[in-house]
Amino acid sequence: MRLFFGLDPDPATRRAIDTWRNALTGVTGKRVPTANLHLTLLFLGQVAPDRLTALRNAADRIPCRPFSLVLDEVGYWRKPRVLWLGARDVPTPALRLAQALRATALAQALPLDDRAWRPHVTLYRSCHGLPDDLPGNPRIEAVFNGFTLYQSRSTDHGVHYDPLAVWH
Ligand code: 2AM
């Protein structure tokens, strides 16, 4: 199972992200469907299904208080070719949560890469770069009350992110 922990934006935040994204012109790439917009907290990759119960039980012990995060930056990563909205300031509770998830996964002996967490919402994939005319920097405040374990499934109709469990 291809798994990741993430943050699920509420409907108003999704609308705000879409409104900002709709103002972008000249983007070449695959638009991430609105329903798929999310912030990855920890990418786990392939996990054997028989590891799931232990992972969920371990995640039960992670404290999670509501926090807000301001999406105020747009950027492009050349290697994965994604255009994203990000948060310049990483609030401490969000960082703690990402760190706790990482520690939990490591304690479960799940292999992780060691890249630092960069909170972002991917807007476009297979993209060639930032458009020349950006509609000004975004400022979208998002409140998160919990975190979600997702299974990423590739289907004939595109990728689906199925929530397997939510923690508040
Ligand atoms: P993204 O967060 O930049 O959009 C499910 O595939 C999610 O995990 C996506 O949101 C994706 O990127 C992220 N993801 C996919 N492969 C990854 C990898 N090798 N390392 C880190 N994150 C990855």
PDB file of C-alpha atoms and ligand atoms in Angstrom:
ATOM      1  CA  MET A   1       0.000   0.000   0.000  1.00  0.00           C
ATOM      2  CA  ARG A   2       1.322   3.413  -0.931  1.00  0.00           C
ATOM      3  CA  LEU A   3       0.745   5.514   2.193  1.00  0.00           C
ATOM      4  CA  PHE A   4       1.323   8.988   3.478  1.00  0.00           C
ATOM      5  CA  PHE A   5       0.244  11.165   6.385  1.00  0.00           C
ATOM      6  CA  GLY A   6      -1.226  14.485   5.399  1.00  0.00           C
ATOM      7  CA  LEU A   7      -3.336  17.476   6.265  1.00  0.00           C
ATOM      8  CA  ASP A   8      -6.764  17.784   4.687  1.00  0.00           C
ATOM      9  CA  PRO A   9      -7.752  21.388   3.871  1.00  0.00           C
ATOM     10  CA  ASP A  10     -11.357  22.266   4.740  1.00  0.00           C
ATOM     11  CA  PRO A  11     -13.749  23.206   1.896  1.00  0.00           C
ATOM     12  CA  ALA A  12     -13.259  26.976   2.345  1.00  0.00           C
ATOM     13  CA  THR A  13      -9.494  26.549   2.143  1.00  0.00           C
ATOM     14  CA  ARG A  14      -9.826  24.400  -0.982  1.00  0.00           C
ATOM     15  CA  ARG A  15     -11.973  27.116  -2.560  1.00  0.00           C
ATOM     16  CA  ALA A  16      -9.441  29.801  -1.636  1.00  0.00           C
ATOM     17  CA  ILE A  17      -6.614  27.746  -3.127  1.00  0.00           C
ATOM     18  CA  ASP A  18      -8.631  27.167  -6.288  1.00  0.00           C
ATOM     19  CA  THR A  19      -9.502  30.851  -6.609  1.00  0.00           C
ATOM     20  CA  TRP A  20      -5.837  31.761  -6.416  1.00  0.00           C
ATOM     21  CA  ARG A  21      -4.889  28.966  -8.805  1.00  0.00           C
ATOM     22  CA  ASN A  22      -7.564  30.008 -11.314  1.00  0.00           C
ATOM     23  CA  ALA A  23      -5.891  33.396 -11.579  1.00  0.00           C
ATOM     24  CA  LEU A  24      -2.684  31.775 -12.843  1.00  0.00           C
ATOM     25  CA  THR A  25      -2.182  31.976 -16.576  1.00  0.00           C
ATOM     26  CA  GLY A  26       0.342  30.221 -18.767  1.00  0.00           C
ATOM     27  CA  VAL A  27       0.848  27.150 -16.593  1.00  0.00           C
ATOM     28  CA  THR A  28       1.661  24.036 -18.539  1.00  0.00           C
ATOM     29  CA  GLY A  29       1.085  20.952 -16.471  1.00  0.00           C
ATOM     30  CA  LYS A  30      -1.444  18.650 -14.920  1.00  0.00           C
ATOM     31  CA  ARG A  31      -3.780  20.428 -12.572  1.00  0.00           C
ATOM     32  CA  VAL A  32      -4.198  18.554  -9.293  1.00  0.00           C
ATOM     33  CA  PRO A  33      -7.949  17.945  -8.886  1.00  0.00           C
ATOM     34  CA  THR A  34      -9.470  20.119  -6.165  1.00  0.00           C
ATOM     35  CA  ALA A  35     -10.464  17.033  -4.175  1.00  0.00           C
ATOM     36  CA  ASN A  36      -6.820  15.912  -4.113  1.00  0.00           C
ATOM     37  CA  LEU A  37      -5.335  19.143  -2.724  1.00  0.00           C
ATOM     38  CA  HIS A  38      -3.541  18.343   0.526  1.00  0.00           C
ATOM     39  CA  LEU A  39      -0.355  18.933   2.503  1.00  0.00           C
ATOM     40  CA  THR A  40       1.873  15.922   2.887  1.00  0.00           C
ATOM     41  CA  LEU A  41       3.181  15.571   6.449  1.00  0.00           C
ATOM     42  CA  LEU A  42       5.157  12.396   5.897  1.00  0.00           C
ATOM     43  CA  PHE A  43       5.474  10.269   2.809  1.00  0.00           C
ATOM     44  CA  LEU A  44       5.775   6.585   3.717  1.00  0.00           C
ATOM     45  CA  GLY A  45       5.740   4.989   0.274  1.00  0.00           C
ATOM     46  CA  GLN A  46       5.032   1.281  -0.005  1.00  0.00           C
ATOM     47  CA  VAL A  47       4.007  -0.281   3.305  1.00  0.00           C
ATOM     48  CA  ALA A  48       2.972  -3.911   3.721  1.00  0.00           C
ATOM     49  CA  PRO A  49      -0.726  -4.132   4.710  1.00  0.00           C
ATOM     50  CA  ASP A  50       0.132  -6.195   7.798  1.00  0.00           C
ATOM     51  CA  ARG A  51       2.031  -3.174   9.189  1.00  0.00           C
ATOM     52  CA  LEU A  52      -1.056  -0.988   9.161  1.00  0.00           C
ATOM     53  CA  THR A  53      -2.536  -1.864  12.560  1.00  0.00           C
ATOM     54  CA  ALA A  54       0.733  -1.216  14.392  1.00  0.00           C
ATOM     55  CA  LEU A  55       1.193   2.047  12.520  1.00  0.00           C
ATOM     56  CA  ARG A  56      -2.308   3.211  13.414  1.00  0.00           C
ATOM     57  CA  ASN A  57      -1.876   2.207  17.053  1.00  0.00           C
ATOM     58  CA  ALA A  58       1.399   4.132  17.223  1.00  0.00           C
ATOM     59  CA  ALA A  59      -0.191   7.190  15.602  1.00  0.00           C
ATOM     60  CA  ASP A  60      -2.938   7.062  18.274  1.00  0.00           C
ATOM     61  CA  ARG A  61      -0.323   8.250  20.767  1.00  0.00           C
ATOM     62  CA  ILE A  62       0.606  11.398  18.831  1.00  0.00           C
ATOM     63  CA  PRO A  63      -0.883  14.522  20.374  1.00  0.00           C
ATOM     64  CA  CYS A  64      -2.449  16.908  17.894  1.00  0.00           C
ATOM     65  CA  ARG A  65      -3.737  20.337  18.777  1.00  0.00           C
ATOM     66  CA  PRO A  66      -5.420  22.581  16.181  1.00  0.00           C
ATOM     67  CA  PHE A  67      -3.050  24.956  14.437  1.00  0.00           C
ATOM     68  CA  SER A  68      -3.182  27.393  11.592  1.00  0.00           C
ATOM     69  CA  LEU A  69      -0.768  27.702   8.753  1.00  0.00           C
ATOM     70  CA  VAL A  70      -0.553  30.532   6.231  1.00  0.00           C
ATOM     71  CA  LEU A  71       0.035  29.630   2.590  1.00  0.00           C
ATOM     72  CA  ASP A  72       1.895  32.711   1.454  1.00  0.00           C
ATOM     73  CA  GLU A  73       4.464  31.510  -1.059  1.00  0.00           C
ATOM     74  CA  VAL A  74       4.411  30.054  -4.539  1.00  0.00           C
ATOM     75  CA  GLY A  75       7.248  27.953  -5.842  1.00  0.00           C
ATOM     76  CA  TYR A  76       8.434  25.381  -8.329  1.00  0.00           C
ATOM     77  CA  TRP A  77      10.602  22.302  -7.780  1.00  0.00           C
ATOM     78  CA  ARG A  78      12.512  21.358 -10.884  1.00  0.00           C
ATOM     79  CA  LYS A  79      13.133  17.685 -10.134  1.00  0.00           C
ATOM     80  CA  PRO A  80       9.578  16.542  -9.333  1.00  0.00           C
ATOM     81  CA  ARG A  81       8.348  19.313 -11.714  1.00  0.00           C
ATOM     82  CA  VAL A  82       5.667  20.542  -9.331  1.00  0.00           C
ATOM     83  CA  LEU A  83       4.238  23.979  -8.784  1.00  0.00           C
ATOM     84  CA  TRP A  84       3.152  24.515  -5.211  1.00  0.00           C
ATOM     85  CA  LEU A  85       1.808  26.878  -2.580  1.00  0.00           C
ATOM     86  CA  GLY A  86       3.795  26.851   0.599  1.00  0.00           C
ATOM     87  CA  ALA A  87       4.070  28.329   4.054  1.00  0.00           C
ATOM     88  CA  ARG A  88       7.104  30.517   4.713  1.00  0.00           C
ATOM     89  CA  ASP A  89       6.530  30.236   8.453  1.00  0.00           C
ATOM     90  CA  VAL A  90       6.196  26.747   9.819  1.00  0.00           C
ATOM     91  CA  PRO A  91       4.143  26.935  13.032  1.00  0.00           C
ATOM     92  CA  THR A  92       5.682  24.994  15.902  1.00  0.00           C
ATOM     93  CA  PRO A  93       2.676  22.641  16.417  1.00  0.00           C
ATOM     94  CA  ALA A  94       2.798  21.710  12.724  1.00  0.00           C
ATOM     95  CA  LEU A  95       6.518  21.039  12.880  1.00  0.00           C
ATOM     96  CA  ARG A  96       6.108  18.988  16.061  1.00  0.00           C
ATOM     97  CA  LEU A  97       3.397  16.942  14.400  1.00  0.00           C
ATOM     98  CA  ALA A  98       5.545  16.239  11.339  1.00  0.00           C
ATOM     99  CA  GLN A  99       8.472  15.325  13.613  1.00  0.00           C
ATOM    100  CA  ALA A 100       6.313  13.065  15.780  1.00  0.00           C
ATOM    101  CA  LEU A 101       5.020  11.237  12.698  1.00  0.00           C
ATOM    102  CA  ARG A 102       8.557  10.775  11.452  1.00  0.00           C
ATOM    103  CA  ALA A 103       9.696   9.425  14.847  1.00  0.00           C
ATOM    104  CA  THR A 104       6.693   7.098  14.926  1.00  0.00           C
ATOM    105  CA  ALA A 105       7.401   5.736  11.457  1.00  0.00           C
ATOM    106  CA  LEU A 106      11.068   5.252  12.285  1.00  0.00           C
ATOM    107  CA  ALA A 107      10.128   3.413  15.486  1.00  0.00           C
ATOM    108  CA  GLN A 108       8.051   1.123  13.254  1.00  0.00           C
ATOM    109  CA  ALA A 109      11.209   0.517  11.193  1.00  0.00           C
ATOM    110  CA  LEU A 110       9.644   2.071   8.104  1.00  0.00           C
ATOM    111  CA  PRO A 111      12.294   3.367   5.693  1.00  0.00           C
ATOM    112  CA  LEU A 112      12.119   7.136   5.176  1.00  0.00           C
ATOM    113  CA  ASP A 113      14.153   9.597   3.188  1.00  0.00           C
ATOM    114  CA  ASP A 114      15.804  12.290   5.273  1.00  0.00           C
ATOM    115  CA  ARG A 115      14.622  15.413   3.510  1.00  0.00           C
ATOM    116  CA  ALA A 116      13.408  18.208   5.749  1.00  0.00           C
ATOM    117  CA  TRP A 117       9.661  18.770   5.796  1.00  0.00           C
ATOM    118  CA  ARG A 118       8.511  21.614   3.544  1.00  0.00           C
ATOM    119  CA  PRO A 119       4.809  22.298   4.061  1.00  0.00           C
ATOM    120  CA  HIS A 120       3.249  22.776   0.645  1.00  0.00           C
ATOM    121  CA  VAL A 121       0.183  22.056  -1.444  1.00  0.00           C
ATOM    122  CA  THR A 122       0.991  20.812  -4.930  1.00  0.00           C
ATOM    123  CA  LEU A 123      -1.112  22.662  -7.508  1.00  0.00           C
ATOM    124  CA  TYR A 124       0.301  21.311 -10.782  1.00  0.00           C
ATOM    125  CA  ARG A 125       2.411  18.307 -11.706  1.00  0.00           C
ATOM    126  CA  SER A 126       4.533  17.715 -14.828  1.00  0.00           C
ATOM    127  CA  CYS A 127       4.975  21.443 -14.961  1.00  0.00           C
ATOM    128  CA  HIS A 128       7.705  23.380 -16.770  1.00  0.00           C
ATOM    129  CA  GLY A 129       8.239  26.197 -14.314  1.00  0.00           C
ATOM    130  CA  LEU A 130       6.638  29.224 -12.716  1.00  0.00           C
ATOM    131  CA  PRO A 131       4.562  31.323 -15.098  1.00  0.00           C
ATOM    132  CA  ASP A 132       5.956  34.785 -15.869  1.00  0.00           C
ATOM    133  CA  ASP A 133       2.907  36.624 -14.610  1.00  0.00           C
ATOM    134  CA  LEU A 134       2.026  35.612 -11.087  1.00  0.00           C
ATOM    135  CA  PRO A 135      -1.167  37.084  -9.641  1.00  0.00           C
ATOM    136  CA  GLY A 136       0.671  38.371  -6.556  1.00  0.00           C
ATOM    137  CA  ASN A 137       1.657  36.341  -3.549  1.00  0.00           C
ATOM    138  CA  PRO A 138      -1.135  34.337  -1.984  1.00  0.00           C
ATOM    139  CA  ARG A 139      -2.236  34.673   1.611  1.00  0.00           C
ATOM    140  CA  ILE A 140      -4.466  31.772   2.524  1.00  0.00           C
ATOM    141  CA  GLU A 141      -4.874  30.931   6.178  1.00  0.00           C
ATOM    142  CA  ALA A 142      -5.709  27.297   6.785  1.00  0.00           C
ATOM    143  CA  VAL A 143      -6.739  25.780  10.111  1.00  0.00           C
ATOM    144  CA  PHE A 144      -6.122  22.097  10.724  1.00  0.00           C
ATOM    145  CA  ASN A 145      -7.729  20.136  13.534  1.00  0.00           C
ATOM    146  CA  GLY A 146      -6.072  16.828  12.907  1.00  0.00           C
ATOM    147  CA  PHE A 147      -4.145  14.671  10.517  1.00  0.00           C
ATOM    148  CA  THR A 148      -5.005  11.844   8.145  1.00  0.00           C
ATOM    149  CA  LEU A 149      -3.398   8.628   6.996  1.00  0.00           C
ATOM    150  CA  TYR A 150      -3.997   8.291   3.255  1.00  0.00           C
ATOM    151  CA  GLN A 151      -3.654   5.491   0.804  1.00  0.00           C
ATOM    152  CA  SER A 152      -2.676   6.714  -2.624  1.00  0.00           C
ATOM    153  CA  ARG A 153      -4.248   4.605  -5.371  1.00  0.00           C
ATOM    154  CA  SER A 154      -3.614   4.952  -9.080  1.00  0.00           C
ATOM    155  CA  THR A 155      -6.681   4.186 -11.159  1.00  0.00           C
ATOM    156  CA  ASP A 156      -7.694   4.571 -14.812  1.00  0.00           C
ATOM    157  CA  HIS A 157      -9.381   7.809 -13.735  1.00  0.00           C
ATOM    158  CA  GLY A 158      -6.335   9.253 -12.008  1.00  0.00           C
ATOM    159  CA  VAL A 159      -4.913   9.052  -8.542  1.00  0.00           C
ATOM    160  CA  HIS A 160      -7.172   8.762  -5.495  1.00  0.00           C
ATOM    161  CA  TYR A 161      -6.157   9.618  -1.958  1.00  0.00           C
ATOM    162  CA  ASP A 162      -8.326   7.458   0.303  1.00  0.00           C
ATOM    163  CA  PRO A 163      -8.385   8.483   3.968  1.00  0.00           C
ATOM    164  CA  LEU A 164      -7.745   5.342   6.023  1.00  0.00           C
ATOM    165  CA  ALA A 165      -7.825   7.014   9.428  1.00  0.00           C
ATOM    166  CA  VAL A 166      -8.165  10.514  10.867  1.00  0.00           C
ATOM    167  CA  TRP A 167      -6.807  11.757  14.204  1.00  0.00           C
ATOM    168  CA  HIS A 168      -8.146  14.867  15.960  1.00  0.00           C
TER     169      HIS A 168
HETATM  170  P1  2AM B   1       3.627  16.329  -2.933  1.00  0.00           P
HETATM  171  O1  2AM B   1       3.339  16.357  -1.454  1.00  0.00           O
HETATM  172  O2  2AM B   1       4.751  17.217  -3.330  1.00  0.00           O
HETATM  173  O3  2AM B   1       2.404  16.615  -3.744  1.00  0.00           O
HETATM  174  C1  2AM B   1       1.171  11.212  -2.318  1.00  0.00           C
HETATM  175  O4  2AM B   1       1.856  10.729  -3.416  1.00  0.00           O
HETATM  176  C2  2AM B   1       1.808  12.444  -1.757  1.00  0.00           C
HETATM  177  O5  2AM B   1       3.128  12.152  -1.277  1.00  0.00           O
HETATM  178  C3  2AM B   1       1.965  13.542  -2.772  1.00  0.00           C
HETATM  179  O6  2AM B   1       1.448  14.684  -2.165  1.00  0.00           O
HETATM  180  C4  2AM B   1       3.440  13.649  -3.059  1.00  0.00           C
HETATM  181  O7  2AM B   1       4.072  14.849  -3.300  1.00  0.00           O
HETATM  182  C5  2AM B   1       4.065  13.004  -1.887  1.00  0.00           C
HETATM  183  N1  2AM B   1       5.185  12.206  -2.382  1.00  0.00           N
HETATM  184  C6  2AM B   1       5.181  11.352  -3.416  1.00  0.00           C
HETATM  185  N2  2AM B   1       6.387  10.786  -3.576  1.00  0.00           N
HETATM  186  C7  2AM B   1       7.178  11.294  -2.632  1.00  0.00           C
HETATM  187  C8  2AM B   1       8.535  11.108  -2.269  1.00  0.00           C
HETATM  188  N3  2AM B   1       9.322  10.256  -2.913  1.00  0.00           N
HETATM  189  N4  2AM B   1       9.005  11.824  -1.227  1.00  0.00           N
HETATM  190  C9  2AM B   1       8.229  12.684  -0.564  1.00  0.00           C
HETATM  191  N5  2AM B   1       6.939  12.906  -0.865  1.00  0.00           N
HETATM  192  C10 2AM B   1       6.413  12.224  -1.879  1.00  0.00           C
END
